[in-house]
Tab-separated table of C-alpha atoms in Angstrom:
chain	number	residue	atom	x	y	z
E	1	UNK	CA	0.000	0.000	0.000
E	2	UNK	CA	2.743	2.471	0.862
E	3	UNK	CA	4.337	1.637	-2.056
E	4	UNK	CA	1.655	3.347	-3.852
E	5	UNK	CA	0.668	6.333	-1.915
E	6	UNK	CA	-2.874	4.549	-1.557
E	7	UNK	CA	-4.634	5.456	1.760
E	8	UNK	CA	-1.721	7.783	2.975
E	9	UNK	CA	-1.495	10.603	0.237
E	10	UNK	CA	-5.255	12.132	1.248
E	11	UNK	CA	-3.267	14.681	3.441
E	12	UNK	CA	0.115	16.269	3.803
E	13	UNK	CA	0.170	15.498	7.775
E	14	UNK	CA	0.041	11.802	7.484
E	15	UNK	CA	3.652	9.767	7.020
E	16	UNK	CA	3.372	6.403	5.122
E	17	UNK	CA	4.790	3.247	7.457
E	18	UNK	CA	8.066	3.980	5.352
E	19	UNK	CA	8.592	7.467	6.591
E	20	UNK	CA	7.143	9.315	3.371
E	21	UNK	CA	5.307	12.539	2.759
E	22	UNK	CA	3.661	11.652	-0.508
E	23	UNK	CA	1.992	14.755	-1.175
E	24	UNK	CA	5.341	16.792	-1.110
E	25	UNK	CA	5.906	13.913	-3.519
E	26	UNK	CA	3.841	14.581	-5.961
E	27	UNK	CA	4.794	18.222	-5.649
E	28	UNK	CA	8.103	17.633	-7.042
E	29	UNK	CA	6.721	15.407	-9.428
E	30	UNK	CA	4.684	18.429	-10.832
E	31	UNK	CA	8.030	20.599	-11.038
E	32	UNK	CA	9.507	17.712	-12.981
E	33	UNK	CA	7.069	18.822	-16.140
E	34	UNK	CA	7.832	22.330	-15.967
E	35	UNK	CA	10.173	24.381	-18.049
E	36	UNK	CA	13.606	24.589	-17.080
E	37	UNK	CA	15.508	27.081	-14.246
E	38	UNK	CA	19.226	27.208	-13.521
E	39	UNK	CA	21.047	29.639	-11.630
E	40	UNK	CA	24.747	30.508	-11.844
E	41	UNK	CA	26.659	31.980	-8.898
E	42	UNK	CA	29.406	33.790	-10.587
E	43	UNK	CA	32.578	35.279	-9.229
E	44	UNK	CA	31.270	38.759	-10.222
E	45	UNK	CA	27.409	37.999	-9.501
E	46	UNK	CA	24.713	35.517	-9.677
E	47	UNK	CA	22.629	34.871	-12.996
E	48	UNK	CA	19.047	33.204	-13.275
E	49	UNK	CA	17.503	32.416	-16.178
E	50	UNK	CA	13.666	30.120	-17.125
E	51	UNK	CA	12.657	28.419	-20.501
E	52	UNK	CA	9.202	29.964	-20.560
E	53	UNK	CA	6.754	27.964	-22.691
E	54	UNK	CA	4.637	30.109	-25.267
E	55	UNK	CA	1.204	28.341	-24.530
E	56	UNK	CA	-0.139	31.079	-27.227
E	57	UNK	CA	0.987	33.050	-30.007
E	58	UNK	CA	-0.804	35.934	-29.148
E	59	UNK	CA	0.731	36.195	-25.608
E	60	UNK	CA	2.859	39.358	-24.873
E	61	UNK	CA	6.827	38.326	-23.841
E	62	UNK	CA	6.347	40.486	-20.931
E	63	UNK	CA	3.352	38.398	-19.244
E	64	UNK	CA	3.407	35.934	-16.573
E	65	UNK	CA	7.351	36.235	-16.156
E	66	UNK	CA	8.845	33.366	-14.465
E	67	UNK	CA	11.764	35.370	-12.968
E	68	UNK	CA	10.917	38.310	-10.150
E	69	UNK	CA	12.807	41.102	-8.632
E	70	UNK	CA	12.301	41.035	-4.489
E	71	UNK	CA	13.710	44.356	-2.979
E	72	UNK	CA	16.558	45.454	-5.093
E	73	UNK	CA	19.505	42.820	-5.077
E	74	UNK	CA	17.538	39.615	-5.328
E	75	UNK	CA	16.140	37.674	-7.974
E	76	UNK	CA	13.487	34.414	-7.748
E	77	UNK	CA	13.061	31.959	-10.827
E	78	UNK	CA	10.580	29.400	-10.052
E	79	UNK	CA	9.673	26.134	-11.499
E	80	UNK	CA	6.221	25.006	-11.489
E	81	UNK	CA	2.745	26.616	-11.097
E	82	UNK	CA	3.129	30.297	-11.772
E	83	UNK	CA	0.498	31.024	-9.166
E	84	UNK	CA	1.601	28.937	-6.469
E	85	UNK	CA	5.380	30.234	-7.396
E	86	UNK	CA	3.477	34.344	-6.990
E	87	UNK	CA	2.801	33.631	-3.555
E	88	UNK	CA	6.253	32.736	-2.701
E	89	UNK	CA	7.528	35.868	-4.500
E	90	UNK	CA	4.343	38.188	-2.836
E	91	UNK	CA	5.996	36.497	0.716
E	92	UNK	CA	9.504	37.466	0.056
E	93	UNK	CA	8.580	41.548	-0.880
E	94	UNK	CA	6.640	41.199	2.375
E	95	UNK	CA	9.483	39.654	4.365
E	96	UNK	CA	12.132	42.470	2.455
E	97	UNK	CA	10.054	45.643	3.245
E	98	UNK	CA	9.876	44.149	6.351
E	99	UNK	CA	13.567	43.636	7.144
E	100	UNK	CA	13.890	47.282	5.811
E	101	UNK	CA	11.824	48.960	7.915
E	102	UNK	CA	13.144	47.351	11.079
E	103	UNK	CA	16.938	47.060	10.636
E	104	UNK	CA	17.615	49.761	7.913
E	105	UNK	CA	18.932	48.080	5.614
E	106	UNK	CA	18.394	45.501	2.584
E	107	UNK	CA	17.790	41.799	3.464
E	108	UNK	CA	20.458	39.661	2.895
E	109	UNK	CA	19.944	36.611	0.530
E	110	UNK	CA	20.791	33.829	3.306
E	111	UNK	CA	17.990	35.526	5.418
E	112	UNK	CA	15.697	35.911	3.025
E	113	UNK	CA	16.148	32.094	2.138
E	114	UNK	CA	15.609	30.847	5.069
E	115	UNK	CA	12.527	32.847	5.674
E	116	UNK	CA	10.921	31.888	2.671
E	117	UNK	CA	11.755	28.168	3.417
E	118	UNK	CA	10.218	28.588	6.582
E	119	UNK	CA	6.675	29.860	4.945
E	120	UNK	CA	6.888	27.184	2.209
E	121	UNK	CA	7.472	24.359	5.499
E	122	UNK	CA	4.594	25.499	6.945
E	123	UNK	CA	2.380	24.726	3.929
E	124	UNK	CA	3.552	21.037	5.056
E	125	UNK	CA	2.149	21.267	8.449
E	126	UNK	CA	-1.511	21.352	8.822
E	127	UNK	CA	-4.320	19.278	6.647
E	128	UNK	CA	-5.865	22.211	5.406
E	129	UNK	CA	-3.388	22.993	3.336
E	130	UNK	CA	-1.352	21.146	0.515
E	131	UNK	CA	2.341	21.753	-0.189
E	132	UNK	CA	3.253	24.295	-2.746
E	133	UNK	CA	3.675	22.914	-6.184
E	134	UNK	CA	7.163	24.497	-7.237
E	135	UNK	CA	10.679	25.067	-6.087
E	136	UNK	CA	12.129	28.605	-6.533
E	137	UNK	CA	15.678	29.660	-7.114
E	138	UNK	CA	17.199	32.735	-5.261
E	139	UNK	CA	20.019	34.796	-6.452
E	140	UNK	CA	21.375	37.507	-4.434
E	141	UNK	CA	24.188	40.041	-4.539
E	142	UNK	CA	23.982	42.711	-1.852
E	143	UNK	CA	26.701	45.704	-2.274
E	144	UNK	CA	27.909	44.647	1.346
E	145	UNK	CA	28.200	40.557	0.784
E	146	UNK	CA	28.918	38.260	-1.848
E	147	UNK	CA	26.565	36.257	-4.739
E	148	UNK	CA	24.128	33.904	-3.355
E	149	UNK	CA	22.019	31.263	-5.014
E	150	UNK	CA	19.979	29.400	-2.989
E	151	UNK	CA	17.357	26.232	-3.520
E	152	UNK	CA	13.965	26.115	-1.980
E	153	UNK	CA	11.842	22.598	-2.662
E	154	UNK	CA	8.528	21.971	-1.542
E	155	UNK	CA	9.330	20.536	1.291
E	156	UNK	CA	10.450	23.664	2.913
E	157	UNK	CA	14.174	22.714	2.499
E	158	UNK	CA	16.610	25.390	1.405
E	159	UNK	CA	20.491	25.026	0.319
E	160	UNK	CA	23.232	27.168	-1.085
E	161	UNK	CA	24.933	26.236	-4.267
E	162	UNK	CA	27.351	27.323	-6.972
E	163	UNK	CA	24.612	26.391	-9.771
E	164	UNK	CA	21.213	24.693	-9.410
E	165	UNK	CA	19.048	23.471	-11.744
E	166	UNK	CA	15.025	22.466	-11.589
E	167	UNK	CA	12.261	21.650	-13.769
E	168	UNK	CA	12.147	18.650	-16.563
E	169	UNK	CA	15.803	18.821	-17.488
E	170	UNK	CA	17.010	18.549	-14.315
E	171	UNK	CA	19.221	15.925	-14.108
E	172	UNK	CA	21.122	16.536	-17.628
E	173	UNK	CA	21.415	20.442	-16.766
E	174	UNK	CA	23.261	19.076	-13.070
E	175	UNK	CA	25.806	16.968	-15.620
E	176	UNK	CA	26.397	19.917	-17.614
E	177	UNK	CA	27.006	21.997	-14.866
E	178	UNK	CA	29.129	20.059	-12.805
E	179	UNK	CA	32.167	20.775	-15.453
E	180	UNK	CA	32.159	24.291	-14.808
E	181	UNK	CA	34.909	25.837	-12.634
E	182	UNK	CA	32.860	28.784	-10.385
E	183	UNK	CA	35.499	30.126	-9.070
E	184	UNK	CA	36.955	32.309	-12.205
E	185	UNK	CA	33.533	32.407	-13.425
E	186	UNK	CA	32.148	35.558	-15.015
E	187	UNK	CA	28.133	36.583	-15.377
E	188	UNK	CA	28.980	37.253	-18.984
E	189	UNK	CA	29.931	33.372	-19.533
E	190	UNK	CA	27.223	32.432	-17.164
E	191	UNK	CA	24.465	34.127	-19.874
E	192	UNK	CA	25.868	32.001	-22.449
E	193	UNK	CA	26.140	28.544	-20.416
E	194	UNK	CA	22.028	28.807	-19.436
E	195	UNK	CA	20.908	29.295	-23.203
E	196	UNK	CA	23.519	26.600	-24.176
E	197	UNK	CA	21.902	23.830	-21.600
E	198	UNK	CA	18.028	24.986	-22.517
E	199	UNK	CA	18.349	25.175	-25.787
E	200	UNK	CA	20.335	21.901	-26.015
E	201	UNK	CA	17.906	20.089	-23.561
E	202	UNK	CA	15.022	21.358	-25.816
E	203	UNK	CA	13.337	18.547	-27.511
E	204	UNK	CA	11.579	20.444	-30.743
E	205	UNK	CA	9.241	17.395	-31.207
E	206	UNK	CA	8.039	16.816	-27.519
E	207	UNK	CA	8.750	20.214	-25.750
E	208	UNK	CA	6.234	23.317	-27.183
E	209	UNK	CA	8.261	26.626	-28.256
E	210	UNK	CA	9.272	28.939	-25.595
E	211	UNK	CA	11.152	31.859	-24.590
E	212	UNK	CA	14.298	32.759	-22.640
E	213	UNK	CA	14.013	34.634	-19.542
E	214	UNK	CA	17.404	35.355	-17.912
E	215	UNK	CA	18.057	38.127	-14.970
E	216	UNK	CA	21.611	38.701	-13.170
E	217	UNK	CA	22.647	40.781	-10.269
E	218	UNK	CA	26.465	41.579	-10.781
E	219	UNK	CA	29.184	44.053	-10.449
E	220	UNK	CA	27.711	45.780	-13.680
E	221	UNK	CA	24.627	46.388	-13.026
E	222	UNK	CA	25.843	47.592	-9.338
E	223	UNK	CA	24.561	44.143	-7.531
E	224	UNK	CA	21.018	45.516	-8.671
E	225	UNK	CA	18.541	42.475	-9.987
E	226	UNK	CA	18.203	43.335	-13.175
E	227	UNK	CA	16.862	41.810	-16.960
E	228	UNK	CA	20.102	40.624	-19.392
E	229	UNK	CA	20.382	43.291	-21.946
E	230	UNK	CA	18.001	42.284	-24.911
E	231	UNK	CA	21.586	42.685	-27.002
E	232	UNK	CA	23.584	40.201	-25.124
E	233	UNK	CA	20.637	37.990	-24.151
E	234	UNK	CA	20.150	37.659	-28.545
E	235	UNK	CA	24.006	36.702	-28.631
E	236	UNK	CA	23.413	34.025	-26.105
E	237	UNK	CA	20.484	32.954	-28.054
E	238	UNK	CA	22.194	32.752	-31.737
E	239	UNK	CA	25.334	31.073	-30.006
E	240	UNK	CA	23.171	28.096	-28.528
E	241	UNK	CA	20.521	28.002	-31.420
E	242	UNK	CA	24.376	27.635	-33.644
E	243	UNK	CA	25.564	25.477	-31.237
E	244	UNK	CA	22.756	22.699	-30.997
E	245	UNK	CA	22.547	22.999	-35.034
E	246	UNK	CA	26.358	22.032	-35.621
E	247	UNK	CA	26.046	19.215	-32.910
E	248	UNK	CA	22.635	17.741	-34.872
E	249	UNK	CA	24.846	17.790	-38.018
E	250	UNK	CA	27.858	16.183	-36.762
E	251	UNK	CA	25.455	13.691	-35.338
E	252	UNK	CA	24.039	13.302	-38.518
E	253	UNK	CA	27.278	12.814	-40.556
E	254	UNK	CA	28.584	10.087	-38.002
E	255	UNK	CA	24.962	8.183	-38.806
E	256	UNK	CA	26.015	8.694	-42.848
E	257	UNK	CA	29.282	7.334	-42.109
E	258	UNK	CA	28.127	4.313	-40.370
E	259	UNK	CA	25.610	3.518	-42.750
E	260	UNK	CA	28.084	3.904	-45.450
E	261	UNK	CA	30.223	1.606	-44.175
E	262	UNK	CA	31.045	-2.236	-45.120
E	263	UNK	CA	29.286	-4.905	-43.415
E	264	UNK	CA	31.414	-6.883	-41.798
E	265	UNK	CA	32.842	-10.206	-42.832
E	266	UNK	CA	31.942	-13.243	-40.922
């Protein structure tokens, strides 16, 4: 039965005999059909950026973003539902206006983390409510502190990381990823890297058309979240679209090749 989630998935308080929560389960499992976020902590700043599907042709670029500014030095991408993923953000103004008025000063991105963990826990807590169905990146870059990019899931858990990736393409984005040195990293290369992985990950015959969204907070925009400039976010763009093209040809040669060959002699 547990196996399953049968009898113990009706609410978000009740464990199954093997210790699982199988609504924050499912959660994730809804993230795992969602377009694709990754953010880059840089050595100069920290750079987010979404693959936004276009569900409509007629839909304006500049509607339902999946990338918001909280105060002035942080960024959130989400994954997921949009709406659930607008509370989060709607919780984090809240929590920097807050932090504002009482201390003087902007909140830092560690705090503001850990906060917004803490509200997205509690939607694990009581049977009235059901967990929220998308994990959120946050990049920070105060003018006092360093880049930040943290991960919130579902299950209210937040961690720090050089580069994070969710959505569908999860777990080829992390491989990609995980050759990059961070520590001479620049946002510059980091605009590039994003549109590389989505628009390599992007399966044209499964996946519908969509659009890059891409933010950074760095040392040139003066550790102010901020949109990519529209020039440099179209160089990004043409590079990937140039790259994935040359790799489906090369793939395409080596299939020539092999059917081209001799068969082999028995």
């Amino acid at each position: 039965m547990s196996a399953t989630g049968s009898g113990y998935d009706l609410s978000v308080t009740t464990f199954s005999p093997d210790g699982r929560v199988f609504q924050v389960e499912y959660a994730s499992k809804a993230i795992e059909k969602s377009g694709t976020a990754i953010g880059i902590r840089c050595s100069d700043g920290v750079v987010l950026g979404v693959e936004k599907a276009i569900i409509s042709r007629m839909l304006l670029t500049s509607s339902n973003r999946r990338i918001h500014t909280v105060g002035i030095y942080n960024g959130i991408a989400c994954s997921g539902f949009a709406a659930d993923a607008r509370q989060i953000v709607n919780r984090g103004r809240e929590e920097a206006a807050n932090y504002k008025s009482y201390y003087a000063n902007v909140i830092p991105g560690n705090v503001l983390a850990n906060r917004l963990a803490g509200f997205v826990h509690l939607y694990t807590l009581y049977w009235y409510y059901r967990p929220f169905g998308c994990s959120v990146l946050v990049g920070s870059y105060s003018p006092e502190g360093t880049p930040e990019l943290h991960q919130i899931d579902p299950s209210g858990v937040s961690h720090s990381y050089y580069a994070a990736v969710v959505g569908k393409n999860k777990e080829a984005a992390k491989s990609e990823l995980e050759k990059i040195d961070f520590r001479t990293y620049k946002c510059r290369d980091a605009v590039k890297e994003i549109a590389r992985i989505i628009y390599k990950l992007h399966d044209e015959s499964k996946d519908k058309d969509f659009t890059l969204e891409m933010t950074w907070a760095c040392d040139e925009t003066k550790s102010k979240h901020q949109l990519v400039p529209q020039d440099l976010l179209e160089e990004a763009v043409k590079n990937a679209k140039d790259l994935k093209a040359k790799e489906e040809q090369d793939s395409d040669d080596d299939d020539d090749d092999d059917d081209d060959a001799p068969p082999a002699k028995k």
